Amino acid sequence: MKLYVLDLGKMYLDESALVAGIHGGSLRNQNPAAQWVDIPVQAALVETAGGLVLYDTGCNLREAFTPDGEDTPSPFEGTEEMLVTAQLKRLGFTPDDVKYVVMSHLHCDHAGYLYLFRNAEIIAADKEFSQAMRLYGLRGFGPGPYKYADFDAFLKENLRWRLIPDDVREHEILPGVTAVNFGTGHTFALTGLCVELADAGNFLFTADALYRSENLGPPIRIPGLIFDSAAYVKSAEFIAAYAKAKNATILFGHDKHQFATLKKAPDFYA
Ligand SMILES: [Zn+2]
């Protein structure tokens, strides 16, 4: 089994979206400046004897910043060479070769190329799918990270969904590859991926259930961009306990410093 970490570009945003109050004022520094930071957009591919498992699909280039585009709080910067399709091609695969896609959640920096995976079973949390789809149907997305164009595209392709019920924590996809239901917090419900490798050990991908190491702490620190803060803390506690039980390394969703230390495709963990 091989685990590839895919570098799918960058997003930029105010750092307080990642860790609430990170630049909060104090008596002696009453008006600290906001910090505009870049964060990696990432995905993972697991190559197994039972087929390919992809975790997330990156951000669609249509969301990429253009000089004359509208203002946005979180622009994406990517190139054709960084798209999930290009990364698969470098490894000798096409989207049609992927047997399972695990969607952490349906925000645009994760679901941008989901529509390409027509042959795959798409695994997601039932609550994330059903609540996001409800908002889609009600035209209730607003300016946030769910994008109509992403949903239009994957509905048009009649993707084959496998939804993890709210009360199911673990869904084994293949031996050593398990989707883990982290529940509500960052969004309606978030799905992680646990990969158990023979030599490199176990890895737990959290996606945006934990953006960065600071969110895990201890103490747990909530992000500024959040759906349910009380549930977020419970979800983070669950992740910490799960990782400990599995003796797994936690791979954060958008942690620039951790990401810099990881092997990237075509290099891999095995
Ligand atoms: Zn994200």
Coordinates of C-alpha atoms and ligand atoms in Angstrom, one line a residue:
M1 CA 0.0 0.0 0.0
K2 CA 1.3 3.5 -0.9
L3 CA 0.1 6.8 0.5
Y4 CA 0.6 9.9 -1.7
V5 CA 0.1 13.4 -0.3
L6 CA -1.0 15.7 -3.1
D7 CA -0.1 19.4 -3.2
L8 CA -3.1 21.1 -4.9
G9 CA -2.1 24.8 -4.6
K10 CA -2.7 27.4 -1.9
M11 CA -5.4 29.6 -0.5
Y12 CA -4.9 32.9 1.3
L13 CA -7.0 34.2 4.2
D14 CA -7.0 36.1 7.4
E15 CA -5.2 34.0 10.0
S16 CA -8.0 34.5 12.6
A17 CA -10.2 32.3 10.3
L18 CA -7.9 29.4 11.2
V19 CA -7.4 30.1 14.9
A20 CA -10.0 32.5 16.5
G21 CA -8.4 35.5 18.2
I22 CA -4.9 34.6 17.3
H23 CA -4.1 38.2 16.9
G24 CA -6.2 39.5 19.7
G25 CA -5.3 42.7 21.4
S26 CA -3.9 43.3 24.9
L27 CA -3.2 46.2 27.2
R28 CA 0.2 46.8 25.7
N29 CA -0.7 45.9 22.2
Q30 CA -4.3 47.1 21.7
N31 CA -4.6 47.0 17.9
P32 CA -2.4 44.3 16.5
A33 CA -2.5 44.0 12.7
A34 CA -4.4 41.2 11.1
Q35 CA -2.2 38.6 9.3
W36 CA -2.9 37.5 5.8
V37 CA -1.5 34.0 5.4
D38 CA -1.2 31.2 2.8
I39 CA -2.4 27.7 3.5
P40 CA -1.9 24.5 1.5
V41 CA -4.8 22.9 -0.4
Q42 CA -4.2 19.2 -0.2
A43 CA -5.5 15.8 -1.0
A44 CA -4.3 12.2 -0.5
L45 CA -4.3 9.1 -2.7
V46 CA -4.0 5.6 -1.3
E47 CA -2.9 2.9 -3.8
T48 CA -3.9 -0.5 -2.5
A49 CA -4.3 -4.0 -4.0
G50 CA -8.1 -3.4 -3.8
G51 CA -8.0 -0.1 -5.8
L52 CA -7.3 3.6 -5.5
V53 CA -8.8 5.6 -2.7
L54 CA -8.8 9.4 -3.0
Y55 CA -9.3 11.8 -0.1
D56 CA -10.6 15.1 -1.4
T57 CA -10.3 16.6 -4.8
G58 CA -9.0 20.2 -4.4
C59 CA -10.3 23.6 -5.5
N60 CA -11.6 24.3 -8.9
L61 CA -9.5 26.7 -11.0
R62 CA -12.6 28.8 -11.6
E63 CA -12.2 29.9 -7.9
A64 CA -8.6 31.1 -8.6
F65 CA -7.8 34.7 -8.0
T66 CA -7.7 36.9 -11.0
P67 CA -6.5 40.5 -10.9
D68 CA -9.8 41.8 -12.2
G69 CA -12.0 39.4 -10.2
E70 CA -14.3 40.3 -7.4
D71 CA -12.8 40.8 -3.9
T72 CA -12.8 37.6 -1.9
P73 CA -11.7 36.8 1.7
S74 CA -10.1 33.5 0.7
P75 CA -8.7 33.5 -2.9
F76 CA -7.2 30.3 -4.4
E77 CA -4.0 30.1 -6.2
G78 CA -3.3 27.1 -8.3
T79 CA -2.0 26.0 -11.7
E80 CA -3.1 23.3 -14.2
E81 CA 0.0 21.3 -13.1
M82 CA -1.2 21.2 -9.5
L83 CA -4.8 20.0 -10.2
V84 CA -5.7 16.6 -8.9
T85 CA -6.0 15.4 -12.6
A86 CA -2.4 16.4 -13.3
Q87 CA -1.2 14.8 -10.1
L88 CA -3.0 11.5 -10.9
K89 CA -1.5 11.6 -14.4
R90 CA 2.0 12.0 -13.1
L91 CA 1.4 8.8 -11.1
G92 CA 0.0 7.0 -14.2
F93 CA -3.7 7.2 -13.3
T94 CA -6.8 9.0 -14.5
P95 CA -9.9 9.9 -12.5
D96 CA -11.6 6.8 -14.0
D97 CA -9.1 4.6 -12.2
V98 CA -10.2 5.8 -8.8
K99 CA -12.5 3.3 -7.0
Y100 CA -13.4 5.4 -3.9
V101 CA -13.4 9.1 -3.2
V102 CA -13.8 10.1 0.5
M103 CA -15.0 13.6 0.8
S104 CA -14.0 15.3 4.0
H105 CA -16.8 17.8 3.4
L106 CA -18.2 19.7 0.5
H107 CA -16.5 23.1 0.7
C108 CA -15.0 24.4 -2.5
D109 CA -11.4 23.8 -1.6
H110 CA -12.2 20.0 -1.2
A111 CA -15.0 19.4 -3.7
G112 CA -13.8 21.3 -6.7
Y113 CA -13.1 18.3 -9.0
L114 CA -15.4 15.7 -7.4
Y115 CA -17.5 15.7 -10.5
L116 CA -14.7 14.0 -12.5
F117 CA -14.9 10.8 -10.5
R118 CA -17.8 9.1 -12.3
N119 CA -16.6 5.6 -11.7
A120 CA -16.0 5.9 -8.0
E121 CA -18.1 5.4 -5.0
I122 CA -18.3 8.8 -3.3
I123 CA -18.1 8.4 0.5
A124 CA -19.3 11.3 2.7
A125 CA -21.1 11.9 5.9
D126 CA -24.9 11.7 5.5
K127 CA -25.4 14.9 7.5
E128 CA -22.9 16.9 5.4
F129 CA -24.5 15.7 2.2
S130 CA -28.1 16.1 3.2
Q131 CA -27.7 19.5 4.9
A132 CA -25.5 21.0 2.2
M133 CA -27.8 19.7 -0.4
R134 CA -30.8 21.2 1.4
L135 CA -29.1 24.6 1.4
Y136 CA -28.3 24.1 -2.3
G137 CA -31.9 23.3 -3.1
L138 CA -33.0 26.4 -1.1
R139 CA -30.4 28.6 -2.8
G140 CA -29.0 29.3 0.6
F141 CA -25.3 29.1 0.1
G142 CA -24.5 32.8 0.3
P143 CA -20.9 33.9 -0.2
G144 CA -19.3 31.1 1.8
P145 CA -17.3 28.1 0.8
Y146 CA -20.1 26.0 -0.7
K147 CA -20.3 26.8 -4.4
Y148 CA -23.3 26.2 -6.7
A149 CA -21.0 25.4 -9.6
D150 CA -19.4 22.5 -7.7
F151 CA -22.8 21.1 -6.8
D152 CA -24.3 21.7 -10.3
A153 CA -21.3 19.7 -11.7
F154 CA -21.5 16.7 -9.4
L155 CA -25.3 16.4 -9.6
K156 CA -25.0 16.6 -13.4
E157 CA -22.6 13.6 -13.4
N158 CA -25.0 11.4 -11.4
L159 CA -22.3 10.4 -8.9
R160 CA -22.7 7.3 -6.9
W161 CA -22.8 8.3 -3.2
R162 CA -22.3 6.2 -0.2
L163 CA -23.4 8.1 2.9
I164 CA -22.1 7.4 6.4
P165 CA -25.0 7.6 8.9
D166 CA -24.7 10.0 11.9
D167 CA -24.3 7.2 14.4
V168 CA -21.6 5.3 12.5
R169 CA -18.1 6.3 13.4
E170 CA -16.0 4.1 11.2
H171 CA -16.6 2.9 7.7
E172 CA -13.8 0.5 6.5
I173 CA -13.3 1.0 2.8
L174 CA -10.5 -1.5 2.3
P175 CA -8.2 -3.2 4.8
G176 CA -6.2 -0.5 6.5
V177 CA -8.2 2.4 4.9
T178 CA -11.1 3.7 7.0
A179 CA -13.3 6.7 6.7
V180 CA -13.9 8.1 10.2
N181 CA -17.0 10.2 10.9
F182 CA -15.8 13.2 13.1
G183 CA -19.3 14.6 13.3
T184 CA -20.4 18.2 13.4
G185 CA -18.0 21.1 14.0
H186 CA -16.3 22.8 11.1
T187 CA -19.3 22.1 9.0
F188 CA -22.5 19.9 9.2
A189 CA -20.3 16.8 9.5
L190 CA -16.8 16.1 8.6
T191 CA -15.2 12.8 7.5
G192 CA -11.5 11.9 8.2
L193 CA -9.4 9.2 6.7
C194 CA -7.2 6.7 8.7
V195 CA -4.5 4.9 6.6
E196 CA -2.6 2.1 8.3
L197 CA 0.8 1.5 6.6
A198 CA 3.2 -1.4 7.1
D199 CA 6.4 0.7 7.6
A200 CA 5.4 4.3 7.9
G201 CA 2.8 3.6 10.6
N202 CA -0.7 5.0 10.8
F203 CA -1.9 8.4 9.6
L204 CA -5.1 10.2 10.4
F205 CA -6.2 12.9 8.0
T206 CA -8.5 15.4 9.7
A207 CA -9.1 17.9 6.9
D208 CA -10.8 21.0 8.3
A209 CA -11.9 19.3 11.5
L210 CA -8.4 20.6 12.6
Y211 CA -6.9 23.2 10.3
R212 CA -3.6 23.4 12.1
S213 CA -1.8 22.0 15.1
E214 CA -2.8 25.0 17.2
N215 CA -6.5 24.0 16.9
L216 CA -5.7 20.7 18.6
G217 CA -3.6 22.3 21.4
P218 CA -3.9 21.4 24.1
P219 CA -5.9 23.4 24.8
I220 CA -8.2 23.0 21.8
R221 CA -8.6 26.4 20.0
I222 CA -11.5 26.9 17.8
P223 CA -11.1 28.5 14.4
G224 CA -12.8 31.8 13.4
L225 CA -14.5 30.1 10.5
I226 CA -16.8 27.5 12.2
F227 CA -20.3 26.1 12.0
D228 CA -20.8 24.8 15.6
S229 CA -18.2 25.7 18.2
A230 CA -19.4 23.4 21.0
A231 CA -19.5 20.5 18.6
Y232 CA -16.1 21.4 17.2
V233 CA -14.5 20.9 20.6
K234 CA -16.2 17.5 21.0
S235 CA -15.1 16.6 17.5
A236 CA -11.5 17.7 18.3
E237 CA -11.5 15.7 21.5
F238 CA -12.7 12.6 19.6
I239 CA -10.0 13.0 17.0
A240 CA -7.3 13.3 19.7
A241 CA -8.6 10.1 21.4
Y242 CA -9.0 8.2 18.1
A243 CA -5.5 9.1 17.0
K244 CA -4.1 8.0 20.3
A245 CA -6.0 4.7 20.2
K246 CA -4.7 4.1 16.7
N247 CA -1.2 5.3 17.4
A248 CA -1.7 7.5 14.3
T249 CA 0.0 10.7 13.2
I250 CA -2.5 13.5 12.8
L251 CA -2.3 15.2 9.4
F252 CA -4.0 18.6 9.7
G253 CA -6.1 20.0 6.9
H254 CA -4.4 23.3 6.2
D255 CA -1.2 23.4 8.3
K256 CA 1.5 25.1 6.2
H257 CA 4.3 24.1 8.6
Q258 CA 3.4 20.5 8.9
F259 CA 2.7 20.3 5.2
A260 CA 6.2 21.5 4.4
T261 CA 7.6 18.5 6.3
L262 CA 5.5 15.9 4.4
K263 CA 6.7 13.8 1.4
K264 CA 4.6 14.9 -1.6
A265 CA 3.7 12.9 -4.7
P266 CA 5.3 11.3 -6.6
D267 CA 7.2 10.4 -3.4
F268 CA 5.1 8.3 -1.0
Y269 CA 4.7 6.7 2.4
A270 CA 4.4 2.9 2.5
Ligands
ZN1 ZN -10.6 23.5 3.6

